[in-house]
Each structure stands twice: as structure tokens, then as C-alpha cells.
Coordinates of C-alpha atoms in Angstrom, one line a residue:
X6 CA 97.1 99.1 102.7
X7 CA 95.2 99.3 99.5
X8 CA 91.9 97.9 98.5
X9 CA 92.1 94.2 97.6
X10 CA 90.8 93.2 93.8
X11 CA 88.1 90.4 93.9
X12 CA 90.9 87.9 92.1
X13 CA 93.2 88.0 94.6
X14 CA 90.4 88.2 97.2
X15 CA 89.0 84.8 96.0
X16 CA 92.7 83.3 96.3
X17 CA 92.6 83.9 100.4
X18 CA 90.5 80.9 102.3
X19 CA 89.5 83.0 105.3
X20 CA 90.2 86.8 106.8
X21 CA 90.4 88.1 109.9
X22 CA 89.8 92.1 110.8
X23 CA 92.5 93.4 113.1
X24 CA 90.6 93.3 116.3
X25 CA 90.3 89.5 115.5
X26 CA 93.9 88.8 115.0
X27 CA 94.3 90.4 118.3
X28 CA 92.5 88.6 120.2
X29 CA 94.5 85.4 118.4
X30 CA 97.7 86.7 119.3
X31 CA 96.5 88.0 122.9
X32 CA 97.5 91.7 122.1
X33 CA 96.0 94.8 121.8
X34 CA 94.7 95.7 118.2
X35 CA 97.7 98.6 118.1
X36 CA 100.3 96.2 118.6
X37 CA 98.6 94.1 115.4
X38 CA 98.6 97.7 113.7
X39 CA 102.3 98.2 114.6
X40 CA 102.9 94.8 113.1
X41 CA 101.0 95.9 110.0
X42 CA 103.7 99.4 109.8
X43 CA 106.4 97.4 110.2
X44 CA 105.7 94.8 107.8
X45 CA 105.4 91.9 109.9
X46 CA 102.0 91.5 108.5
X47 CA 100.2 92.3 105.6
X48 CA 96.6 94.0 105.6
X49 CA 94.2 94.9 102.8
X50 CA 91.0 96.5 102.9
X51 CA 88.5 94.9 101.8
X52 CA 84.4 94.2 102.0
X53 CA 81.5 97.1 101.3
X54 CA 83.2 98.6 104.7
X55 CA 86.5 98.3 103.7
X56 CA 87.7 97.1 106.7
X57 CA 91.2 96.0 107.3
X58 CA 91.5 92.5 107.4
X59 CA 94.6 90.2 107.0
X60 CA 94.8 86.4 105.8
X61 CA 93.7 84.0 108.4
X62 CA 96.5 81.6 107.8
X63 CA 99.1 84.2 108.7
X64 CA 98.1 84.0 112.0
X65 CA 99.4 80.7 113.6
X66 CA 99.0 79.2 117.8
X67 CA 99.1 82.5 119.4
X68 CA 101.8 83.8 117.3
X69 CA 102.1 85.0 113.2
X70 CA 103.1 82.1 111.4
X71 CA 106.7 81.2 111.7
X72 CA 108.5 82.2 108.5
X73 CA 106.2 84.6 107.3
X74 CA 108.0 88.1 108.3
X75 CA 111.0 86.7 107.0
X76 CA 108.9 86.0 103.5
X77 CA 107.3 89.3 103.3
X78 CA 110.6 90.7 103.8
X79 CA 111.9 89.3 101.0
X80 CA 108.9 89.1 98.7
X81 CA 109.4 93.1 99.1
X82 CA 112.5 93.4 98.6
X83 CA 111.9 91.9 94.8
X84 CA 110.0 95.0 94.5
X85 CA 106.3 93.3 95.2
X86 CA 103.2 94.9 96.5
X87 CA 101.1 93.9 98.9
X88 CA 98.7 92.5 96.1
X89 CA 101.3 90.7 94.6
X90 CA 102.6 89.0 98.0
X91 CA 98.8 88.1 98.2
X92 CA 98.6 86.6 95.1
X93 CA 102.1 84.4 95.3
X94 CA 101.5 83.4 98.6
X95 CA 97.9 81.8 98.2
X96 CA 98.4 80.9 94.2
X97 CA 98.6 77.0 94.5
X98 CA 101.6 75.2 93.6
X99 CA 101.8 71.8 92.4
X100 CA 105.5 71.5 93.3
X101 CA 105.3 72.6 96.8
X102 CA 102.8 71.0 96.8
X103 CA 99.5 73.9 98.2
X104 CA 100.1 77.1 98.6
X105 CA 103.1 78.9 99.7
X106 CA 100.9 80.3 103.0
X107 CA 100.1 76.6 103.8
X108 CA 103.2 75.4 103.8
X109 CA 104.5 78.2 106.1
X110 CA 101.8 77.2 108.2
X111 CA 103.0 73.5 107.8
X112 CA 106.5 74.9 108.9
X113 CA 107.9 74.2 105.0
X114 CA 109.1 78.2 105.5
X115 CA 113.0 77.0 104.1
X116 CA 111.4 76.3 100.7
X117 CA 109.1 79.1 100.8
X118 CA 112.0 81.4 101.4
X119 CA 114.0 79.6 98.6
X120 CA 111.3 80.3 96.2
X121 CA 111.1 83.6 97.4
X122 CA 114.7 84.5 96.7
X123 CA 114.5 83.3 93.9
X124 CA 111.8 85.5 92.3
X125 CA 114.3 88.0 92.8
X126 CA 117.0 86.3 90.2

């Protein structure tokens, strides 16, 4: 959970602090930390408090974003940090076409994935 740079930071639409992402997903803000741990969920801090905060369009209908754990997962595995998963997952792609975190949110997670996998290559 480092300190986000302001790149990155400008890539990312809208935050959420951890209390907020709780009350989205109707759980109490150490079950969104647990998810943070176990990285379900990625959190930065950021802002003159750094407060934790973690990308609004992880967080879907009451749930995280289908295919996002999954993506993480594998986006770490290729040896990424937290940064970096920021950075590919908001960086716009024309061949997608948005953002890799949109079309999770648009339930495109099978390409995302592919892509994913294939960073690792």
C-alpha cells in the first residue's frame, strides 16, 4: 500500500476511501481491509492525508467487479506492483476499446484476463 504518483493518480476517474467502499459493498471496513491483505483489492494512499483509497470502478452493484481478483491475481503474478496494476488497468486502449477497468466493469473480464496473461509471455 504505497503512496500513489500524481501520473498514475490522474489515470483513475474516481476513488473511494475504505469506509466508502464499505458501505458499497454493505460490510464492515475490516472486511474491505481483509480484502485489501488478500489481494482482492488494490489500495493506495493518496491525498495531503494519505488516506487509503481504492479505484471507484473496482467496486461494482454491491459486490467488487467481477473479474477483477482474478486480474490482480495474475497482473501479480507477472511480477507487477500495485502502481503498475494501476497504471495498465486505467491506461486506455484503443483495441479493447477503454480501459482495461471499464471493460471489467462492462463484464469484458475474458479479454482482460487474456491480455493479462499475456503480459507475462
Amino acid at each position: 500500500m504505497n503512496e500513489i504518483d500524481a501520473k498514475t493518480d490522474a489515470l483513475v476517474p474516481a476513488w473511494l476511501t475504505l469506509p466508502d467502499v464499505a458501505d458499497r459493498l454493505g460490510v464492515e471496513v475490516t472486511r474491505v481491509r481483509q480484502l485489501v491483505r488478500e489481494g482482492q483489492l488494490i489500495a493506495v494512499r493518496r491525498g495531503e492525508n494519505r488516506v487509503l483509497q481504492v479505484p471507484a470502478d473496482f467496486i461494482g452493484e454491491g459486490r467488487v467487479v467481477k473479474g477483477l481478483t482474478g486480474t490482480i491475481t495474475l497482473l501479480r503474478d507477472d511480477g507487477f506492483s500495485d502502481e503498475e496494476m494501476l497504471e495498465w488497468l486505467f491506461t486506455p486502449d484503443d483495441t479493447l476499446p477503454g480501459t482495461p477497468a471499464r471493460a471489467l466493469r462492462e463484464n469484458r473480464g475474458t479479454e482482460v484476463k487474456r491480455r493479462a496473461q499475456a503480459l507475462a509471455v
